[in-house]
Amino acid sequence: MFLSRWPMPRICAADSDAPPIAHHHLEADSQAGSGSTSPAARVPWKKLYEHRLAVRNSWIRGQPVEKRFRPVATILALHPQWVIVNTQGGTGEVLIYRRSDLELVRTIRAHTTWVWRANVDVDGKGLLTMASDNVKLWDMSTDACELALEGLDVNFLLDMSLHPAYIVAVARQNVPVFGLITVMVWDRTTGSLVQTFHCSGEKILAFAIWGLQIVTLSSNGSVKLWNVLTGDCDQILMGGDEAAKPLSRSGIVRFDGDRVAVLSRHENCILVWDSRNGALLKKLEYGQARPNYFHLVAEFLANVYDSSIELCDIKSGNVVRRILTQKDSSIFMDGSAIFSVPRDTDEATAFDFVSGIPFASYF
């Protein structure tokens, strides 16, 4: 999960009402170079620009979710039984497709605003939806709302996960410091808050949730595994030392319960660890053709480029399959299928994960 931006295609152009970022000319710098000591020559342009940028970002974060991000139809969640899709235009509806034939089986009027996140229970019976008005838990057999989390500032939420007994959320702290996050855990039956912690005050670049664990990548390059019920750090996969500095520019983390993968943009590689014992399993180098992002699926790393996907075997490091997609598509996948959602169209394509052959189009 990114902290700097949301997964494509949810990111949108800056709203026209946003405070503009001033672009200053460099007369002051030229004067400083000529020996001038005027006040203009001493203006710290870099600090002034960063201040204006912080004001603008603060304004954007304070807006409702549907104003920050373009409400487009895209896949919210994949499950062996279901494909969960939101609707274009921010109507607040959630479309449920049957996975076997990709037929639309029902529509849930989940919220009054655009739904931007969803999670499906392991057994396929519970659905967690997130919008700017609320967070709700649904019974997929009856389409009834079982729980609504009240008093929650949804505009600061970054991601949520549905556990058989708990609801786990990660939110940005309402402070003028980038990267500080809060982890919250609710009892799924009662809706009561049972745990909250702040990851020891570290600045987090990226994170990934799986079950009752969360993996964080800090700005100092450390990669840590946390227990969300206790708030304790269970495992340090890489510490914030000299060896971890190459990770300080990374921003992509994947976690499947057994393995943790981090994209290191500085070294042009992906590092894969065993989350149970902390052992480094593989360092996969990809040269100058750096992927935009990647997925961790079964024994493969799926590297996503502008118009293609490369499936790389983790053990051998070899590319076993390439799949061509439309340019600037968002990619969703699990061990049986790959779904490609183009940014500017209403039709998505499903590919067989094993063969890479397209077998369905929908929306």
mmCIF file of C-alpha atoms in Angstrom:
data_model
loop_
_atom_site.group_PDB
_atom_site.id
_atom_site.type_symbol
_atom_site.label_atom_id
_atom_site.label_comp_id
_atom_site.label_asym_id
_atom_site.label_seq_id
_atom_site.Cartn_x
_atom_site.Cartn_y
_atom_site.Cartn_z
ATOM 1 C CA MET A 1 0.000 0.000 0.000
ATOM 2 C CA PHE A 2 1.336 3.425 -0.973
ATOM 3 C CA LEU A 3 1.286 6.380 1.357
ATOM 4 C CA SER A 4 2.257 8.883 -1.296
ATOM 5 C CA ARG A 5 -0.662 8.017 -3.576
ATOM 6 C CA TRP A 6 -3.522 5.558 -3.977
ATOM 7 C CA PRO A 7 -3.435 2.577 -6.344
ATOM 8 C CA MET A 8 -4.334 3.337 -9.962
ATOM 9 C CA PRO A 9 -6.743 4.350 -11.366
ATOM 10 C CA ARG A 10 -8.073 6.119 -8.307
ATOM 11 C CA ILE A 11 -5.593 8.978 -8.405
ATOM 12 C CA CYS A 12 -6.893 12.046 -10.228
ATOM 13 C CA ALA A 13 -5.631 15.419 -11.330
ATOM 14 C CA ALA A 14 -5.505 18.113 -8.697
ATOM 15 C CA ASP A 15 -8.842 19.782 -8.131
ATOM 16 C CA SER A 16 -9.180 23.237 -9.672
ATOM 17 C CA ASP A 17 -10.211 24.635 -6.276
ATOM 18 C CA ALA A 18 -6.936 23.553 -4.680
ATOM 19 C CA PRO A 19 -4.442 26.217 -3.627
ATOM 20 C CA PRO A 20 -1.948 26.661 -6.478
ATOM 21 C CA ILE A 21 1.712 25.819 -6.062
ATOM 22 C CA ALA A 22 3.704 28.972 -6.695
ATOM 23 C CA HIS A 23 6.510 28.684 -9.248
ATOM 24 C CA HIS A 24 9.121 31.307 -8.366
ATOM 25 C CA HIS A 25 11.638 32.813 -10.707
ATOM 26 C CA LEU A 26 15.254 32.788 -9.750
ATOM 27 C CA GLU A 27 16.092 36.497 -9.862
ATOM 28 C CA ALA A 28 17.065 36.233 -6.194
ATOM 29 C CA ASP A 29 19.518 33.448 -6.946
ATOM 30 C CA SER A 30 21.062 35.428 -9.766
ATOM 31 C CA GLN A 31 21.377 38.431 -7.517
ATOM 32 C CA ALA A 32 23.005 36.291 -4.856
ATOM 33 C CA GLY A 33 25.449 35.028 -7.430
ATOM 34 C CA SER A 34 26.413 38.572 -8.351
ATOM 35 C CA GLY A 35 27.269 39.434 -4.756
ATOM 36 C CA SER A 36 24.009 41.157 -3.815
ATOM 37 C CA THR A 37 23.021 41.074 -0.160
ATOM 38 C CA SER A 38 19.456 42.324 -0.635
ATOM 39 C CA PRO A 39 16.636 40.574 1.313
ATOM 40 C CA ALA A 40 15.397 39.032 -1.929
ATOM 41 C CA ALA A 41 18.741 37.320 -2.376
ATOM 42 C CA ARG A 42 18.380 35.589 0.960
ATOM 43 C CA VAL A 43 14.876 34.164 0.342
ATOM 44 C CA PRO A 44 15.051 30.353 0.858
ATOM 45 C CA TRP A 45 13.176 29.395 -2.308
ATOM 46 C CA LYS A 46 13.341 25.667 -1.643
ATOM 47 C CA LYS A 47 11.843 25.992 1.827
ATOM 48 C CA LEU A 48 9.167 28.361 0.526
ATOM 49 C CA TYR A 49 8.211 25.933 -2.233
ATOM 50 C CA GLU A 50 8.075 23.024 0.227
ATOM 51 C CA HIS A 51 5.846 25.098 2.505
ATOM 52 C CA ARG A 52 3.449 25.914 -0.347
ATOM 53 C CA LEU A 53 3.444 22.244 -1.340
ATOM 54 C CA ALA A 54 2.655 21.182 2.236
ATOM 55 C CA VAL A 55 -0.249 23.647 2.351
ATOM 56 C CA ARG A 56 -1.627 22.263 -0.869
ATOM 57 C CA ASN A 57 -1.276 18.631 0.251
ATOM 58 C CA SER A 58 -2.925 19.483 3.540
ATOM 59 C CA TRP A 59 -5.845 20.978 1.634
ATOM 60 C CA ILE A 60 -6.179 17.894 -0.563
ATOM 61 C CA ARG A 61 -6.112 15.517 2.433
ATOM 62 C CA GLY A 62 -8.876 17.541 4.069
ATOM 63 C CA GLN A 63 -11.254 17.072 1.138
ATOM 64 C CA PRO A 64 -13.786 14.233 0.886
ATOM 65 C CA VAL A 65 -12.482 11.098 -0.798
ATOM 66 C CA GLU A 66 -14.655 11.520 -3.891
ATOM 67 C CA LYS A 67 -13.202 15.015 -4.429
ATOM 68 C CA ARG A 68 -9.602 13.831 -4.081
ATOM 69 C CA PHE A 69 -9.949 10.832 -6.404
ATOM 70 C CA ARG A 70 -11.778 10.286 -9.665
ATOM 71 C CA PRO A 71 -14.778 7.961 -9.099
ATOM 72 C CA VAL A 72 -14.252 5.367 -11.827
ATOM 73 C CA ALA A 73 -15.454 1.791 -12.133
ATOM 74 C CA THR A 74 -12.737 -0.571 -10.981
ATOM 75 C CA ILE A 75 -12.218 -3.824 -9.109
ATOM 76 C CA LEU A 76 -12.362 -3.457 -5.344
ATOM 77 C CA ALA A 77 -11.728 -7.049 -4.224
ATOM 78 C CA LEU A 78 -11.080 -10.525 -5.606
ATOM 79 C CA HIS A 79 -12.375 -13.694 -3.956
ATOM 80 C CA PRO A 80 -12.540 -17.326 -5.177
ATOM 81 C CA GLN A 81 -16.334 -16.923 -5.388
ATOM 82 C CA TRP A 82 -16.786 -13.225 -6.163
ATOM 83 C CA VAL A 83 -15.405 -10.193 -7.977
ATOM 84 C CA ILE A 84 -16.404 -6.949 -6.244
ATOM 85 C CA VAL A 85 -16.621 -3.851 -8.465
ATOM 86 C CA ASN A 86 -17.682 -0.275 -7.763
ATOM 87 C CA THR A 87 -19.735 1.846 -10.150
ATOM 88 C CA GLN A 88 -18.621 4.717 -12.311
ATOM 89 C CA GLY A 89 -19.778 8.158 -11.249
ATOM 90 C CA GLY A 90 -19.629 7.728 -7.486
ATOM 91 C CA THR A 91 -23.175 6.439 -6.942
ATOM 92 C CA GLY A 92 -22.202 4.392 -3.881
ATOM 93 C CA GLU A 93 -23.278 1.080 -5.403
ATOM 94 C CA VAL A 94 -21.231 -2.115 -5.258
ATOM 95 C CA LEU A 95 -21.544 -4.708 -8.030
ATOM 96 C CA ILE A 96 -21.025 -8.381 -7.146
ATOM 97 C CA TYR A 97 -19.980 -10.669 -10.002
ATOM 98 C CA ARG A 98 -19.939 -14.443 -9.733
ATOM 99 C CA ARG A 99 -16.361 -15.578 -10.252
ATOM 100 C CA SER A 100 -17.150 -18.761 -12.195
ATOM 101 C CA ASP A 101 -18.803 -17.021 -15.171
ATOM 102 C CA LEU A 102 -18.313 -13.309 -14.337
ATOM 103 C CA GLU A 103 -22.068 -12.734 -14.351
ATOM 104 C CA LEU A 104 -23.525 -9.865 -12.338
ATOM 105 C CA VAL A 105 -25.552 -11.476 -9.552
ATOM 106 C CA ARG A 106 -26.518 -8.501 -7.376
ATOM 107 C CA THR A 107 -26.046 -4.825 -6.683
ATOM 108 C CA ILE A 108 -25.764 -3.406 -3.163
ATOM 109 C CA ARG A 109 -26.537 0.238 -2.472
ATOM 110 C CA ALA A 110 -23.746 0.391 0.069
ATOM 111 C CA HIS A 111 -23.124 4.135 0.513
ATOM 112 C CA THR A 112 -24.245 7.560 -0.616
ATOM 113 C CA THR A 113 -20.815 8.372 -2.077
ATOM 114 C CA TRP A 114 -18.225 6.566 -4.170
ATOM 115 C CA VAL A 115 -16.965 3.293 -2.672
ATOM 116 C CA TRP A 116 -13.165 3.260 -2.856
ATOM 117 C CA ARG A 117 -12.240 0.128 -0.881
ATOM 118 C CA ALA A 118 -13.723 -3.297 -0.137
ATOM 119 C CA ASN A 119 -12.687 -6.578 1.455
ATOM 120 C CA VAL A 120 -14.373 -9.969 1.300
ATOM 121 C CA ASP A 121 -14.329 -12.469 4.156
ATOM 122 C CA VAL A 122 -12.455 -15.727 3.721
ATOM 123 C CA ASP A 123 -15.705 -17.703 3.515
ATOM 124 C CA GLY A 124 -17.200 -15.224 1.046
ATOM 125 C CA LYS A 125 -20.101 -14.272 3.316
ATOM 126 C CA GLY A 126 -18.953 -10.922 4.708
ATOM 127 C CA LEU A 127 -18.212 -7.741 2.742
ATOM 128 C CA LEU A 128 -16.480 -4.662 4.180
ATOM 129 C CA THR A 129 -16.983 -1.437 2.207
ATOM 130 C CA MET A 130 -15.384 1.980 2.681
ATOM 131 C CA ALA A 131 -16.588 5.359 1.434
ATOM 132 C CA SER A 132 -16.279 8.939 2.574
ATOM 133 C CA ASP A 133 -19.541 8.695 4.529
ATOM 134 C CA ASN A 134 -18.845 5.545 6.555
ATOM 135 C CA VAL A 135 -17.361 2.052 6.849
ATOM 136 C CA LYS A 136 -19.888 -0.780 6.753
ATOM 137 C CA LEU A 137 -19.922 -4.563 7.124
ATOM 138 C CA TRP A 138 -22.452 -6.451 4.978
ATOM 139 C CA ASP A 139 -23.909 -9.954 4.978
ATOM 140 C CA MET A 140 -23.545 -11.021 1.346
ATOM 141 C CA SER A 141 -26.260 -13.681 1.645
ATOM 142 C CA THR A 142 -28.931 -11.171 2.693
ATOM 143 C CA ASP A 143 -27.392 -7.831 1.579
ATOM 144 C CA ALA A 144 -28.046 -6.568 5.122
ATOM 145 C CA CYS A 145 -25.723 -4.141 6.889
ATOM 146 C CA GLU A 146 -24.414 -5.888 10.002
ATOM 147 C CA LEU A 147 -22.173 -3.127 11.349
ATOM 148 C CA ALA A 148 -21.341 0.534 10.720
ATOM 149 C CA LEU A 149 -18.285 2.064 12.347
ATOM 150 C CA GLU A 150 -19.454 5.370 13.805
ATOM 151 C CA GLY A 151 -17.316 8.370 14.723
ATOM 152 C CA LEU A 152 -14.523 7.419 12.316
ATOM 153 C CA ASP A 153 -12.821 10.081 10.181
ATOM 154 C CA VAL A 154 -12.802 8.152 6.922
ATOM 155 C CA ASN A 155 -10.830 10.855 5.100
ATOM 156 C CA PHE A 156 -7.666 9.787 6.949
ATOM 157 C CA LEU A 157 -8.099 6.046 6.326
ATOM 158 C CA LEU A 158 -5.509 4.405 4.068
ATOM 159 C CA ASP A 159 -6.597 0.762 4.075
ATOM 160 C CA MET A 160 -8.724 -1.783 5.961
ATOM 161 C CA SER A 161 -8.742 -5.566 6.287
ATOM 162 C CA LEU A 162 -11.508 -7.980 7.262
ATOM 163 C CA HIS A 163 -10.635 -10.786 9.688
ATOM 164 C CA PRO A 164 -13.109 -13.463 10.906
ATOM 165 C CA ALA A 165 -13.105 -11.836 14.362
ATOM 166 C CA TYR A 166 -11.729 -8.313 13.811
ATOM 167 C CA ILE A 167 -11.649 -5.327 11.481
ATOM 168 C CA VAL A 168 -8.174 -3.829 11.023
ATOM 169 C CA ALA A 169 -7.579 -0.316 9.697
ATOM 170 C CA VAL A 170 -4.552 1.850 8.963
ATOM 171 C CA ALA A 171 -5.023 5.628 9.000
ATOM 172 C CA ARG A 172 -2.850 8.644 8.468
ATOM 173 C CA GLN A 173 -2.362 10.680 11.634
ATOM 174 C CA ASN A 174 -3.843 14.171 11.577
ATOM 175 C CA VAL A 175 -0.493 15.852 12.117
ATOM 176 C CA PRO A 176 1.694 17.964 9.772
ATOM 177 C CA VAL A 177 4.311 15.201 9.522
ATOM 178 C CA PHE A 178 4.327 12.844 6.546
ATOM 179 C CA GLY A 179 4.348 9.090 7.151
ATOM 180 C CA LEU A 180 2.978 8.825 10.694
ATOM 181 C CA ILE A 181 0.224 6.210 10.770
ATOM 182 C CA THR A 182 -2.157 4.738 13.311
ATOM 183 C CA VAL A 183 -3.295 1.093 13.355
ATOM 184 C CA MET A 184 -6.778 0.443 14.766
ATOM 185 C CA VAL A 185 -8.558 -2.837 15.501
ATOM 186 C CA TRP A 186 -12.298 -3.274 16.087
ATOM 187 C CA ASP A 187 -14.243 -6.261 17.354
ATOM 188 C CA ARG A 188 -16.223 -7.466 14.373
ATOM 189 C CA THR A 189 -19.272 -8.492 16.398
ATOM 190 C CA THR A 190 -19.697 -5.487 18.690
ATOM 191 C CA GLY A 191 -17.903 -2.780 16.710
ATOM 192 C CA SER A 192 -15.911 -1.738 19.786
ATOM 193 C CA LEU A 193 -12.336 -0.492 19.408
ATOM 194 C CA VAL A 194 -10.005 -3.046 21.032
ATOM 195 C CA GLN A 195 -6.542 -1.769 20.009
ATOM 196 C CA THR A 196 -4.763 1.265 18.610
ATOM 197 C CA PHE A 197 -1.026 1.957 18.227
ATOM 198 C CA HIS A 198 1.343 4.161 16.224
ATOM 199 C CA CYS A 199 4.194 1.908 15.034
ATOM 200 C CA SER A 200 6.662 3.544 17.491
ATOM 201 C CA GLY A 201 6.323 6.933 15.809
ATOM 202 C CA GLU A 202 8.274 5.883 12.704
ATOM 203 C CA LYS A 203 7.659 7.552 9.357
ATOM 204 C CA ILE A 204 6.100 4.846 7.191
ATOM 205 C CA LEU A 205 6.591 4.867 3.420
ATOM 206 C CA ALA A 206 4.433 1.828 2.681
ATOM 207 C CA PHE A 207 2.664 -1.034 4.400
ATOM 208 C CA ALA A 208 0.690 -4.229 3.762
ATOM 209 C CA ILE A 209 -1.941 -5.962 5.923
ATOM 210 C CA TRP A 210 -2.520 -9.702 6.151
ATOM 211 C CA GLY A 211 -4.789 -11.166 8.813
ATOM 212 C CA LEU A 212 -3.671 -9.791 12.175
ATOM 213 C CA GLN A 213 -0.222 -8.736 10.973
ATOM 214 C CA ILE A 214 1.042 -5.653 9.202
ATOM 215 C CA VAL A 215 4.378 -5.113 7.439
ATOM 216 C CA THR A 216 5.791 -1.576 7.351
ATOM 217 C CA LEU A 217 8.596 0.026 5.381
ATOM 218 C CA SER A 218 10.040 3.041 7.202
ATOM 219 C CA SER A 219 11.853 6.062 5.830
ATOM 220 C CA ASN A 220 15.083 4.796 7.444
ATOM 221 C CA GLY A 221 14.895 1.626 5.332
ATOM 222 C CA SER A 222 13.736 -0.763 8.064
ATOM 223 C CA VAL A 223 11.159 -3.450 7.286
ATOM 224 C CA LYS A 224 9.154 -4.643 10.293
ATOM 225 C CA LEU A 225 6.373 -7.118 10.996
ATOM 226 C CA TRP A 226 3.812 -6.029 13.634
ATOM 227 C CA ASN A 227 1.134 -7.850 15.620
ATOM 228 C CA VAL A 228 -1.982 -5.648 15.423
ATOM 229 C CA LEU A 229 -3.588 -7.090 18.571
ATOM 230 C CA THR A 230 -0.631 -6.396 20.848
ATOM 231 C CA GLY A 231 0.996 -3.524 18.966
ATOM 232 C CA ASP A 232 4.369 -5.265 19.265
ATOM 233 C CA CYS A 233 7.010 -5.658 16.575
ATOM 234 C CA ASP A 234 7.292 -9.422 16.057
ATOM 235 C CA GLN A 235 10.032 -9.389 13.435
ATOM 236 C CA ILE A 236 12.616 -6.994 12.017
ATOM 237 C CA LEU A 237 13.319 -8.197 8.494
ATOM 238 C CA MET A 238 15.794 -5.400 7.835
ATOM 239 C CA GLY A 239 17.011 -2.789 10.312
ATOM 240 C CA GLY A 240 17.475 0.928 9.790
ATOM 241 C CA ASP A 241 21.241 0.751 9.304
ATOM 242 C CA GLU A 242 23.658 1.259 6.430
ATOM 243 C CA ALA A 243 22.541 -1.975 4.767
ATOM 244 C CA ALA A 244 18.933 -0.764 4.748
ATOM 245 C CA LYS A 245 19.580 2.633 3.167
ATOM 246 C CA PRO A 246 18.814 1.404 -0.374
ATOM 247 C CA LEU A 247 15.255 0.681 0.821
ATOM 248 C CA SER A 248 14.697 4.218 2.067
ATOM 249 C CA ARG A 249 13.532 5.256 -1.416
ATOM 250 C CA SER A 250 11.180 2.331 -1.886
ATOM 251 C CA GLY A 251 7.449 2.609 -1.657
ATOM 252 C CA ILE A 252 5.942 -0.790 -2.462
ATOM 253 C CA VAL A 253 5.379 -3.645 -0.010
ATOM 254 C CA ARG A 254 3.566 -6.950 -0.550
ATOM 255 C CA PHE A 255 2.644 -9.547 2.080
ATOM 256 C CA ASP A 256 0.799 -12.848 1.621
ATOM 257 C CA GLY A 257 1.054 -14.215 5.161
ATOM 258 C CA ASP A 258 4.172 -16.294 4.471
ATOM 259 C CA ARG A 259 6.417 -13.967 2.503
ATOM 260 C CA VAL A 260 7.207 -10.274 2.433
ATOM 261 C CA ALA A 261 8.390 -8.572 -0.753
ATOM 262 C CA VAL A 262 9.729 -5.019 -1.041
ATOM 263 C CA LEU A 263 10.587 -3.144 -4.212
ATOM 264 C CA SER A 264 13.922 -1.322 -3.865
ATOM 265 C CA ARG A 265 13.985 1.449 -6.459
ATOM 266 C CA HIS A 266 17.529 2.452 -5.477
ATOM 267 C CA GLU A 267 19.086 -0.931 -6.239
ATOM 268 C CA ASN A 268 16.600 -1.921 -8.996
ATOM 269 C CA CYS A 269 15.641 -5.136 -7.259
ATOM 270 C CA ILE A 270 12.877 -6.838 -5.279
ATOM 271 C CA LEU A 271 13.755 -8.402 -1.920
ATOM 272 C CA VAL A 272 11.708 -11.374 -0.676
ATOM 273 C CA TRP A 273 11.742 -12.602 2.941
ATOM 274 C CA ASP A 274 10.198 -15.521 4.796
ATOM 275 C CA SER A 275 7.926 -13.793 7.323
ATOM 276 C CA ARG A 276 8.059 -16.753 9.733
ATOM 277 C CA ASN A 277 11.817 -16.802 10.358
ATOM 278 C CA GLY A 278 12.960 -13.527 8.757
ATOM 279 C CA ALA A 279 15.283 -15.256 6.270
ATOM 280 C CA LEU A 280 16.005 -13.469 2.999
ATOM 281 C CA LEU A 281 14.731 -15.835 0.306
ATOM 282 C CA LYS A 282 15.619 -13.997 -2.875
ATOM 283 C CA LYS A 283 16.986 -10.819 -4.351
ATOM 284 C CA LEU A 284 15.577 -10.398 -7.850
ATOM 285 C CA GLU A 285 17.261 -7.790 -10.037
ATOM 286 C CA TYR A 286 15.364 -6.339 -12.987
ATOM 287 C CA GLY A 287 17.902 -3.978 -14.570
ATOM 288 C CA GLN A 288 16.872 -0.651 -16.050
ATOM 289 C CA ALA A 289 13.356 -1.783 -17.053
ATOM 290 C CA ARG A 290 11.868 -1.072 -13.646
ATOM 291 C CA PRO A 291 8.250 -2.202 -13.072
ATOM 292 C CA ASN A 292 5.625 0.315 -12.012
ATOM 293 C CA TYR A 293 4.539 -2.027 -9.224
ATOM 294 C CA PHE A 294 4.217 -5.752 -8.587
ATOM 295 C CA HIS A 295 2.052 -8.454 -7.017
ATOM 296 C CA LEU A 296 3.053 -11.434 -4.882
ATOM 297 C CA VAL A 297 1.022 -14.440 -6.046
ATOM 298 C CA ALA A 298 1.778 -18.068 -5.122
ATOM 299 C CA GLU A 299 5.376 -18.784 -6.185
ATOM 300 C CA PHE A 300 5.478 -15.847 -8.600
ATOM 301 C CA LEU A 301 6.238 -12.154 -8.592
ATOM 302 C CA ALA A 302 4.082 -10.410 -11.179
ATOM 303 C CA ASN A 303 5.907 -7.291 -12.362
ATOM 304 C CA VAL A 304 3.506 -4.763 -13.904
ATOM 305 C CA TYR A 305 4.800 -2.446 -16.648
ATOM 306 C CA ASP A 306 2.981 0.167 -18.744
ATOM 307 C CA SER A 307 1.570 -2.344 -21.224
ATOM 308 C CA SER A 308 2.663 -5.790 -20.039
ATOM 309 C CA ILE A 309 2.999 -8.143 -17.082
ATOM 310 C CA GLU A 310 5.982 -10.400 -16.389
ATOM 311 C CA LEU A 311 5.524 -13.443 -14.163
ATOM 312 C CA CYS A 312 8.815 -14.240 -12.486
ATOM 313 C CA ASP A 313 9.518 -17.458 -10.585
ATOM 314 C CA ILE A 314 10.753 -16.514 -7.115
ATOM 315 C CA LYS A 315 13.029 -19.542 -6.639
ATOM 316 C CA SER A 316 14.823 -19.413 -9.984
ATOM 317 C CA GLY A 317 14.417 -15.717 -10.731
ATOM 318 C CA ASN A 318 13.451 -16.539 -14.337
ATOM 319 C CA VAL A 319 10.646 -14.876 -16.266
ATOM 320 C CA VAL A 320 8.219 -17.671 -17.144
ATOM 321 C CA ARG A 321 5.470 -15.687 -18.875
ATOM 322 C CA ARG A 322 4.719 -12.299 -20.431
ATOM 323 C CA ILE A 323 1.193 -10.998 -20.890
ATOM 324 C CA LEU A 324 0.376 -7.953 -23.018
ATOM 325 C CA THR A 325 -2.202 -5.529 -21.610
ATOM 326 C CA GLN A 326 -3.604 -2.178 -22.602
ATOM 327 C CA LYS A 327 -1.402 0.749 -21.683
ATOM 328 C CA ASP A 328 -1.938 2.377 -18.269
ATOM 329 C CA SER A 329 -4.196 -0.397 -17.012
ATOM 330 C CA SER A 330 -4.692 -1.287 -13.361
ATOM 331 C CA ILE A 331 -3.894 -4.936 -12.688
ATOM 332 C CA PHE A 332 -5.631 -7.170 -10.125
ATOM 333 C CA MET A 333 -4.798 -10.840 -9.740
ATOM 334 C CA ASP A 334 -4.818 -13.984 -7.670
ATOM 335 C CA GLY A 335 -3.614 -17.528 -8.332
ATOM 336 C CA SER A 336 -6.236 -18.274 -11.000
ATOM 337 C CA ALA A 337 -6.821 -15.103 -13.015
ATOM 338 C CA ILE A 338 -5.426 -11.692 -13.925
ATOM 339 C CA PHE A 339 -7.804 -8.780 -14.397
ATOM 340 C CA SER A 340 -6.748 -5.776 -16.469
ATOM 341 C CA VAL A 341 -8.795 -2.580 -16.052
ATOM 342 C CA PRO A 342 -7.891 0.179 -18.557
ATOM 343 C CA ARG A 343 -8.000 3.672 -17.137
ATOM 344 C CA ASP A 344 -10.128 5.327 -19.842
ATOM 345 C CA THR A 345 -12.609 2.567 -20.781
ATOM 346 C CA ASP A 346 -15.498 0.761 -19.121
ATOM 347 C CA GLU A 347 -14.414 -2.753 -20.148
ATOM 348 C CA ALA A 348 -12.026 -5.005 -18.240
ATOM 349 C CA THR A 349 -10.305 -8.164 -19.497
ATOM 350 C CA ALA A 350 -9.692 -11.361 -17.529
ATOM 351 C CA PHE A 351 -6.657 -13.546 -18.356
ATOM 352 C CA ASP A 352 -6.005 -17.095 -17.258
ATOM 353 C CA PHE A 353 -3.140 -16.973 -14.761
ATOM 354 C CA VAL A 354 -1.510 -20.195 -15.999
ATOM 355 C CA SER A 355 -1.714 -19.687 -19.765
ATOM 356 C CA GLY A 356 -2.093 -15.908 -19.983
ATOM 357 C CA ILE A 357 -4.946 -16.333 -22.482
ATOM 358 C CA PRO A 358 -7.837 -13.809 -22.160
ATOM 359 C CA PHE A 359 -11.132 -15.578 -21.443
ATOM 360 C CA ALA A 360 -13.680 -12.870 -20.567
ATOM 361 C CA SER A 361 -14.544 -9.197 -20.752
ATOM 362 C CA TYR A 362 -17.029 -7.489 -18.508
ATOM 363 C CA PHE A 363 -18.427 -4.205 -17.068
#
